Amino acid sequence: MIDPHATPTAGNDLPPLVLTLQVEAPAERAFDYFVRDWGVWWPRHSHSVCQADAQSVSLEAHVGGRLLEQGADGTTHCWGTVERYDPPRSLRFTWHPGGVADRALWVEVSFAANAKGTLVTLVQGGWAVLQDRAAPARAGYEQGWGIVLMQVFAGYCKDREVRS
């Protein structure tokens, strides 16, 4: 596992972005909500390549699976590829929505059961591939994941648990 608190050395990239979220769902359900329901909860009209013209997003739940967006015009955009799939503990994928795979970041999401439900931790790194765009990209992703994970996914988990 990547140490999200490691300090980069000279010539290395920025430290990974780390966000944590407590949800009141068991780890198995929180993992399922994140992976299986990706296309339901993901805010595709605001956080996608096609924006308002995004018809769907999906996550193929296996190593080698893709994160995909389907546009209204039929175009398909690959956002990344699943590198590790370890339910209900973690998921790791490359991340390059609107970009090319050889300039991909990585995202790792872990799910740790605790007395209150599950601590969800998202760690994103690999900023060096973005060169001079690394710092603004990291700042943008901090804001974006703040909305997508901390607000949208958190709300989805809460709604699902209320119905359970």
Short mmCIF file of C-alpha atoms in Angstrom, two decimals:
data_model
loop_
_atom_site.label_atom_id
_atom_site.label_comp_id
_atom_site.label_asym_id
_atom_site.label_seq_id
_atom_site.Cartn_x
_atom_site.Cartn_y
_atom_site.Cartn_z
CA MET A 1 0.00 0.00 0.00
CA ILE A 2 1.17 3.54 -0.76
CA ASP A 3 2.06 5.69 2.25
CA PRO A 4 -0.24 8.70 1.68
CA HIS A 5 1.72 10.77 4.16
CA ALA A 6 5.14 10.22 2.61
CA THR A 7 7.03 13.40 1.84
CA PRO A 8 8.37 13.54 -1.70
CA THR A 9 12.11 13.86 -2.17
CA ALA A 10 13.81 16.38 -4.41
CA GLY A 11 12.95 15.68 -8.01
CA ASN A 12 9.88 13.67 -7.03
CA ASP A 13 6.30 14.77 -7.44
CA LEU A 14 3.83 16.41 -5.09
CA PRO A 15 2.57 14.44 -2.12
CA PRO A 16 -0.54 12.36 -2.73
CA LEU A 17 -3.92 13.94 -2.17
CA VAL A 18 -5.66 12.23 0.77
CA LEU A 19 -9.35 12.53 1.63
CA THR A 20 -11.15 10.55 4.33
CA LEU A 21 -14.86 10.10 4.81
CA GLN A 22 -16.79 8.29 7.54
CA VAL A 23 -19.95 6.54 6.31
CA GLU A 24 -22.52 4.71 8.41
CA ALA A 25 -22.48 1.60 6.24
CA PRO A 26 -20.59 -1.65 6.75
CA ALA A 27 -17.45 -1.91 4.62
CA GLU A 28 -19.03 -4.47 2.27
CA ARG A 29 -21.92 -2.16 1.44
CA ALA A 30 -19.77 0.99 1.24
CA PHE A 31 -17.48 -0.80 -1.24
CA ASP A 32 -20.48 -2.00 -3.26
CA TYR A 33 -22.00 1.48 -3.29
CA PHE A 34 -18.74 2.93 -4.58
CA VAL A 35 -18.04 0.28 -7.23
CA ARG A 36 -21.32 -1.35 -8.27
CA ASP A 37 -23.34 1.88 -8.12
CA TRP A 38 -20.65 4.14 -9.66
CA GLY A 39 -22.93 4.95 -12.60
CA VAL A 40 -25.80 5.85 -10.26
CA TRP A 41 -24.11 8.21 -7.83
CA TRP A 42 -21.33 9.73 -9.98
CA PRO A 43 -22.26 13.37 -10.92
CA ARG A 44 -21.66 12.85 -14.64
CA HIS A 45 -23.33 16.10 -15.72
CA SER A 46 -20.78 18.16 -13.80
CA HIS A 47 -17.74 15.85 -13.42
CA SER A 48 -17.16 14.18 -16.78
CA VAL A 49 -15.66 14.74 -20.19
CA CYS A 50 -19.00 15.35 -21.93
CA GLN A 51 -20.57 17.25 -19.01
CA ALA A 52 -24.29 17.80 -19.75
CA ASP A 53 -24.06 15.44 -22.74
CA ALA A 54 -22.76 12.51 -20.67
CA GLN A 55 -25.26 9.66 -20.94
CA SER A 56 -23.64 7.22 -18.54
CA VAL A 57 -20.54 6.31 -16.60
CA SER A 58 -19.51 2.81 -15.57
CA LEU A 59 -16.80 0.97 -13.69
CA GLU A 60 -15.92 -2.56 -14.79
CA ALA A 61 -15.35 -4.28 -11.45
CA HIS A 62 -12.27 -6.45 -12.06
CA VAL A 63 -8.54 -6.05 -12.59
CA GLY A 64 -8.13 -4.71 -16.11
CA GLY A 65 -11.66 -3.28 -16.05
CA ARG A 66 -12.20 0.20 -17.38
CA LEU A 67 -13.85 3.34 -16.06
CA LEU A 68 -15.96 4.54 -18.97
CA GLU A 69 -18.14 7.46 -19.99
CA GLN A 70 -20.67 7.28 -22.80
CA GLY A 71 -21.55 10.54 -24.53
CA ALA A 72 -24.91 11.44 -26.08
CA ASP A 73 -23.27 11.30 -29.51
CA GLY A 74 -22.15 7.70 -28.93
CA THR A 75 -18.52 8.46 -28.14
CA THR A 76 -16.86 6.48 -25.38
CA HIS A 77 -14.20 8.00 -23.14
CA CYS A 78 -11.96 5.80 -21.02
CA TRP A 79 -11.12 7.48 -17.71
CA GLY A 80 -8.80 4.76 -16.41
CA THR A 81 -8.16 1.09 -15.75
CA VAL A 82 -8.63 -0.97 -12.59
CA GLU A 83 -5.22 -2.10 -11.32
CA ARG A 84 -6.29 -3.73 -8.05
CA TYR A 85 -9.70 -5.02 -7.07
CA ASP A 86 -9.87 -6.34 -3.50
CA PRO A 87 -13.48 -6.24 -2.22
CA PRO A 88 -14.43 -5.01 0.31
CA ARG A 89 -11.04 -3.54 1.26
CA SER A 90 -9.70 -1.53 -1.65
CA LEU A 91 -9.75 -0.53 -5.27
CA ARG A 92 -6.94 1.08 -7.26
CA PHE A 93 -7.21 2.48 -10.77
CA THR A 94 -5.40 4.73 -13.19
CA TRP A 95 -7.07 8.08 -13.75
CA HIS A 96 -6.98 10.14 -16.96
CA PRO A 97 -10.49 11.44 -17.83
CA GLY A 98 -10.19 13.43 -21.03
CA GLY A 99 -6.50 12.59 -21.23
CA VAL A 100 -4.20 9.86 -22.46
CA ALA A 101 -3.32 6.68 -20.57
CA ASP A 102 0.43 7.32 -20.59
CA ARG A 103 -0.16 10.52 -18.56
CA ALA A 104 -2.46 8.86 -16.01
CA LEU A 105 -2.56 9.54 -12.31
CA TRP A 106 -3.51 6.77 -9.88
CA VAL A 107 -6.35 6.63 -7.37
CA GLU A 108 -6.63 4.19 -4.50
CA VAL A 109 -9.78 3.94 -2.41
CA SER A 110 -9.80 1.89 0.78
CA PHE A 111 -12.67 0.86 3.02
CA ALA A 112 -11.87 0.17 6.70
CA ALA A 113 -14.61 -1.09 9.00
CA ASN A 114 -14.87 0.66 12.35
CA ALA A 115 -17.41 1.09 15.17
CA LYS A 116 -19.26 3.83 13.26
CA GLY A 117 -19.41 1.98 9.93
CA THR A 118 -16.60 2.48 7.44
CA LEU A 119 -13.76 4.90 7.00
CA VAL A 120 -13.36 5.53 3.26
CA THR A 121 -9.95 6.88 2.28
CA LEU A 122 -9.19 8.16 -1.21
CA VAL A 123 -5.54 8.69 -2.10
CA GLN A 124 -4.54 10.16 -5.48
CA GLY A 125 -1.00 10.57 -6.72
CA GLY A 126 1.44 10.28 -9.57
CA TRP A 127 1.46 14.03 -10.13
CA ALA A 128 4.93 14.05 -11.75
CA VAL A 129 3.46 12.82 -15.07
CA LEU A 130 1.66 16.16 -15.35
CA GLN A 131 4.93 18.12 -15.11
CA ASP A 132 4.21 21.87 -14.86
CA ARG A 133 0.45 21.22 -14.64
CA ALA A 134 0.85 19.07 -11.49
CA ALA A 135 0.20 21.71 -8.83
CA PRO A 136 -2.93 23.22 -10.43
CA ALA A 137 -4.24 19.74 -11.27
CA ARG A 138 -3.78 18.60 -7.67
CA ALA A 139 -5.63 21.68 -6.41
CA GLY A 140 -8.44 21.04 -8.90
CA TYR A 141 -8.74 17.39 -7.89
CA GLU A 142 -8.79 18.34 -4.23
CA GLN A 143 -11.83 20.50 -4.95
CA GLY A 144 -13.39 17.95 -7.33
CA TRP A 145 -13.01 14.93 -5.03
CA GLY A 146 -14.27 17.15 -2.22
CA ILE A 147 -17.54 17.39 -4.11
CA VAL A 148 -17.66 13.92 -5.66
CA LEU A 149 -16.56 11.88 -2.63
CA MET A 150 -17.25 14.05 0.38
CA GLN A 151 -20.65 15.33 -0.75
CA VAL A 152 -22.15 13.20 -3.52
CA PHE A 153 -20.87 9.75 -2.48
CA ALA A 154 -21.42 10.53 1.20
CA GLY A 155 -25.01 11.56 0.47
CA TYR A 156 -25.58 8.45 -1.63
CA CYS A 157 -24.34 6.19 1.20
CA LYS A 158 -26.54 7.99 3.71
CA ASP A 159 -29.63 7.68 1.48
CA ARG A 160 -28.97 3.98 0.84
CA GLU A 161 -28.48 3.23 4.53
CA VAL A 162 -31.70 5.02 5.48
CA ARG A 163 -33.55 2.73 3.04
CA SER A 164 -31.86 -0.43 4.40
#
